[in-house]
PDB file of C-alpha atoms in Angstrom:
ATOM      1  CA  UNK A 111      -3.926 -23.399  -3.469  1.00 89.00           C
ATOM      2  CA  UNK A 112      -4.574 -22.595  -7.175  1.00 97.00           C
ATOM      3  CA  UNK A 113      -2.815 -20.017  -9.251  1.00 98.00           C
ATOM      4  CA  UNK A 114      -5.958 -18.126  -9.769  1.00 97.00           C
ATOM      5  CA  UNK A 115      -6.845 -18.185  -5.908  1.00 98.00           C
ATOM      6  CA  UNK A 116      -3.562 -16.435  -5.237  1.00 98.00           C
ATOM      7  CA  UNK A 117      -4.372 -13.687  -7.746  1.00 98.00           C
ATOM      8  CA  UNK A 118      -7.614 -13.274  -6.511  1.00 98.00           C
ATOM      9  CA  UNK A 119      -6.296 -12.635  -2.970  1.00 98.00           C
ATOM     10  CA  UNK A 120      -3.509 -10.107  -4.404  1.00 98.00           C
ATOM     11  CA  UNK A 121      -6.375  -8.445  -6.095  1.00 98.00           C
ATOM     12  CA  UNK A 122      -8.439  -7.601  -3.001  1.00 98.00           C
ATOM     13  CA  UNK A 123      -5.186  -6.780  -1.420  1.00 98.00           C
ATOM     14  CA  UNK A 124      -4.833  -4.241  -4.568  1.00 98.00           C
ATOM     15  CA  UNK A 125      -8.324  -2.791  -3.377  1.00 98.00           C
ATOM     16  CA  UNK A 126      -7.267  -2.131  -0.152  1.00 98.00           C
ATOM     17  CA  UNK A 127      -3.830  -0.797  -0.970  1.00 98.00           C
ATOM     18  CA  UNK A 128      -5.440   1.661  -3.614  1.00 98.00           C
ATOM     19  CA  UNK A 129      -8.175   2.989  -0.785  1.00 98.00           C
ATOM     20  CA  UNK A 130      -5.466   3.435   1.633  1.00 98.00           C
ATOM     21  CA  UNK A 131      -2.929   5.107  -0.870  1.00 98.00           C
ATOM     22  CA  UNK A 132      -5.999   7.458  -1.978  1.00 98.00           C
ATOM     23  CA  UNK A 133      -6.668   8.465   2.359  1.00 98.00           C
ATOM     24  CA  UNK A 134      -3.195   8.615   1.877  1.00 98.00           C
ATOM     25  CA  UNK A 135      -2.833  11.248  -0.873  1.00 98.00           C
ATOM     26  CA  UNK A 136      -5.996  13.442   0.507  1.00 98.00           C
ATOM     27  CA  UNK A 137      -3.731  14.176   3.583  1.00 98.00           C
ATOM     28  CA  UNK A 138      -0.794  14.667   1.513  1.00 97.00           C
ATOM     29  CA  UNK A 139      -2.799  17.616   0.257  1.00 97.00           C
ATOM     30  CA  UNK A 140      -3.852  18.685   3.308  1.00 97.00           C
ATOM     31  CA  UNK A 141      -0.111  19.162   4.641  1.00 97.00           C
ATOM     32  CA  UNK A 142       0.233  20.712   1.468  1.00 96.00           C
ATOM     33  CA  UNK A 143      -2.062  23.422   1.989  1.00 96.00           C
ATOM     34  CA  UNK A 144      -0.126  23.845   5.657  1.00 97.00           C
ATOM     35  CA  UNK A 145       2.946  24.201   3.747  1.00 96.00           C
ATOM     36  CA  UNK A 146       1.974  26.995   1.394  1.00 95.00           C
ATOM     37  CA  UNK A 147       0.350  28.482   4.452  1.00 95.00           C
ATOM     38  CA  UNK A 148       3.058  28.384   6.298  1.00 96.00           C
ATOM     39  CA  UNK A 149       5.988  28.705   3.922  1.00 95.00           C
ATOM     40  CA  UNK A 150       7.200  25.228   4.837  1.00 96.00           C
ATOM     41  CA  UNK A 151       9.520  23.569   2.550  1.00 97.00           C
ATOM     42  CA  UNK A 152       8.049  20.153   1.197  1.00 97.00           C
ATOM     43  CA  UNK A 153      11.106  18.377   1.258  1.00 98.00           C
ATOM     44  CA  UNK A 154      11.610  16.984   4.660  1.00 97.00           C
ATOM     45  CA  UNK A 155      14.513  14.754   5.306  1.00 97.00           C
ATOM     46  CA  UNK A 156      14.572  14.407   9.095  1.00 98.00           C
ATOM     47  CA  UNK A 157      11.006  13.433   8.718  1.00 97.00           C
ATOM     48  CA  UNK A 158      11.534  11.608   5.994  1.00 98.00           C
ATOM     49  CA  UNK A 159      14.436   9.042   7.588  1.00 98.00           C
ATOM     50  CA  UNK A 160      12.161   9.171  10.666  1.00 98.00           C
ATOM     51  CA  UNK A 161       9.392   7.123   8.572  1.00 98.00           C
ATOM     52  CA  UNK A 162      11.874   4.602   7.135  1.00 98.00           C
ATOM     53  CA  UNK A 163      13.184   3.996  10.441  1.00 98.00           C
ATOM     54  CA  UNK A 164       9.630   3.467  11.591  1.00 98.00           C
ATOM     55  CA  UNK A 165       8.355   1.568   8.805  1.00 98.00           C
ATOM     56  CA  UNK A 166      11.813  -0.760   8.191  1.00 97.00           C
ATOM     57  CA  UNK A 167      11.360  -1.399  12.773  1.00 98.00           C
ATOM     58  CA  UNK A 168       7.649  -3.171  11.747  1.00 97.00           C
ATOM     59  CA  UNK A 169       8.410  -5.213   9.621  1.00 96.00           C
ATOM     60  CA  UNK A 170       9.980  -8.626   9.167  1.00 97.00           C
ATOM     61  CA  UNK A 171      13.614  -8.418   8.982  1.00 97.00           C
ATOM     62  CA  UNK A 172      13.060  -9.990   5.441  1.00 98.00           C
ATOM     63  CA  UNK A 173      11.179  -7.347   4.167  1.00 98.00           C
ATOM     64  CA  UNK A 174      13.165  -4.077   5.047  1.00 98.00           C
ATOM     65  CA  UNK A 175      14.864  -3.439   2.022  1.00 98.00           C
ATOM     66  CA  UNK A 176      11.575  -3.799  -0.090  1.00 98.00           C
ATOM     67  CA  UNK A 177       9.403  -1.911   2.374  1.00 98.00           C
ATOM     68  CA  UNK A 178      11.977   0.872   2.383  1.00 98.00           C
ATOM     69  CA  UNK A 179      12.072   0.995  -1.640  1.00 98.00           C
ATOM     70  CA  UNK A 180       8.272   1.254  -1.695  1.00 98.00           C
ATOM     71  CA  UNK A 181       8.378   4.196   0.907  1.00 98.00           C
ATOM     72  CA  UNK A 182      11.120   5.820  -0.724  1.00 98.00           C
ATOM     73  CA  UNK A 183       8.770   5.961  -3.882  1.00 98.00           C
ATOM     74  CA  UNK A 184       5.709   6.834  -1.680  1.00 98.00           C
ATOM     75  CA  UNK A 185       7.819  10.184  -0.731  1.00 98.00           C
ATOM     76  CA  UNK A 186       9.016  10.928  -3.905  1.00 98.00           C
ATOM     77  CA  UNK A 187       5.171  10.811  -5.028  1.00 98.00           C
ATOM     78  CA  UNK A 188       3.993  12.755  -2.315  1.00 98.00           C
ATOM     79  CA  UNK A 189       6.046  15.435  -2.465  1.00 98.00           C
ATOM     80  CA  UNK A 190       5.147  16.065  -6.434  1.00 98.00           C
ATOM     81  CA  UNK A 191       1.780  15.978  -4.922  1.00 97.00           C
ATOM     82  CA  UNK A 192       2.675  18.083  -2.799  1.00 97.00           C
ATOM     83  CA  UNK A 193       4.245  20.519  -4.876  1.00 97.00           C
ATOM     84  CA  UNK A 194       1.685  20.518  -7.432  1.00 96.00           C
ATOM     85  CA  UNK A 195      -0.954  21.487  -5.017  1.00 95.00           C
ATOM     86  CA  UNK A 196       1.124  24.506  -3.853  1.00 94.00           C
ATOM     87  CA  UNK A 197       1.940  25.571  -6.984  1.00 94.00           C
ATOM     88  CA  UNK A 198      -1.928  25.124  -8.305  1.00 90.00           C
ATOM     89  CA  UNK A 199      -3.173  27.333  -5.307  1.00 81.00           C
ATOM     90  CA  UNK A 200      -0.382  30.168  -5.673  1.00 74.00           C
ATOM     91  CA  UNK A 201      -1.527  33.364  -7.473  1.00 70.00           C
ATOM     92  CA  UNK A 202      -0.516  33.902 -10.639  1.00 68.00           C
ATOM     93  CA  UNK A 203       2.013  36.845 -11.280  1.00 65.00           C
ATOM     94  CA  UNK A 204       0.486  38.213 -14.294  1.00 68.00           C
ATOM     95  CA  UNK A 205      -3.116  38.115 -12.771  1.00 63.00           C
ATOM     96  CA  UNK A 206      -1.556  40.760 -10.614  1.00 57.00           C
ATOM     97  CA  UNK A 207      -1.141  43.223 -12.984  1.00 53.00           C
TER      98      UNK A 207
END
């Protein structure tokens, strides 16, 4: 297979990865808004380790310590998300007054 055929499957791989990540990120805000509801921390460890434990059980034995780098920097994303959103949708102090 040519060099260029590769790329073009990586690229339509890209597509899908960016859709997903975006479905992704919609319900990142949507446990966000639970959260500030809620007064749930974002930072969730225990759920957190549960995922990589998940994640690093599907996949080949190979691919572990990649697929639990990327996931580790999925989290850390999310929970700026996350924290953005709550802090976005919290009433400002001085507004009060």
């Amino acid at each position: 297979m040519e060099l260029n055929e590769l790329r073009s499957q990586i690229d339509a791989i890209d597509k899908q990865l960016i859709e997903l990540f975006a479905k992704r990120m919609d319900v990142c805000e949507s446990i966000a808004e639970y959260k500030r509801q809620n007064g749930i921390e974002v930072y969730d460890q225990k759920r957190e380790n549960a995922v990589l434990d998940k994640v690093a059980s599907l996949c080949d034995q190979k691919l572990v310590e990649p697929t639990v780098e990327l996931y580790r920097a999925i989290f850390a994303i999310s929970r700026d998300y996350q924290t953005k959103n709550i802090n976005e949708k919290r009433p400002d102090p001085e507004e009060e007054v």
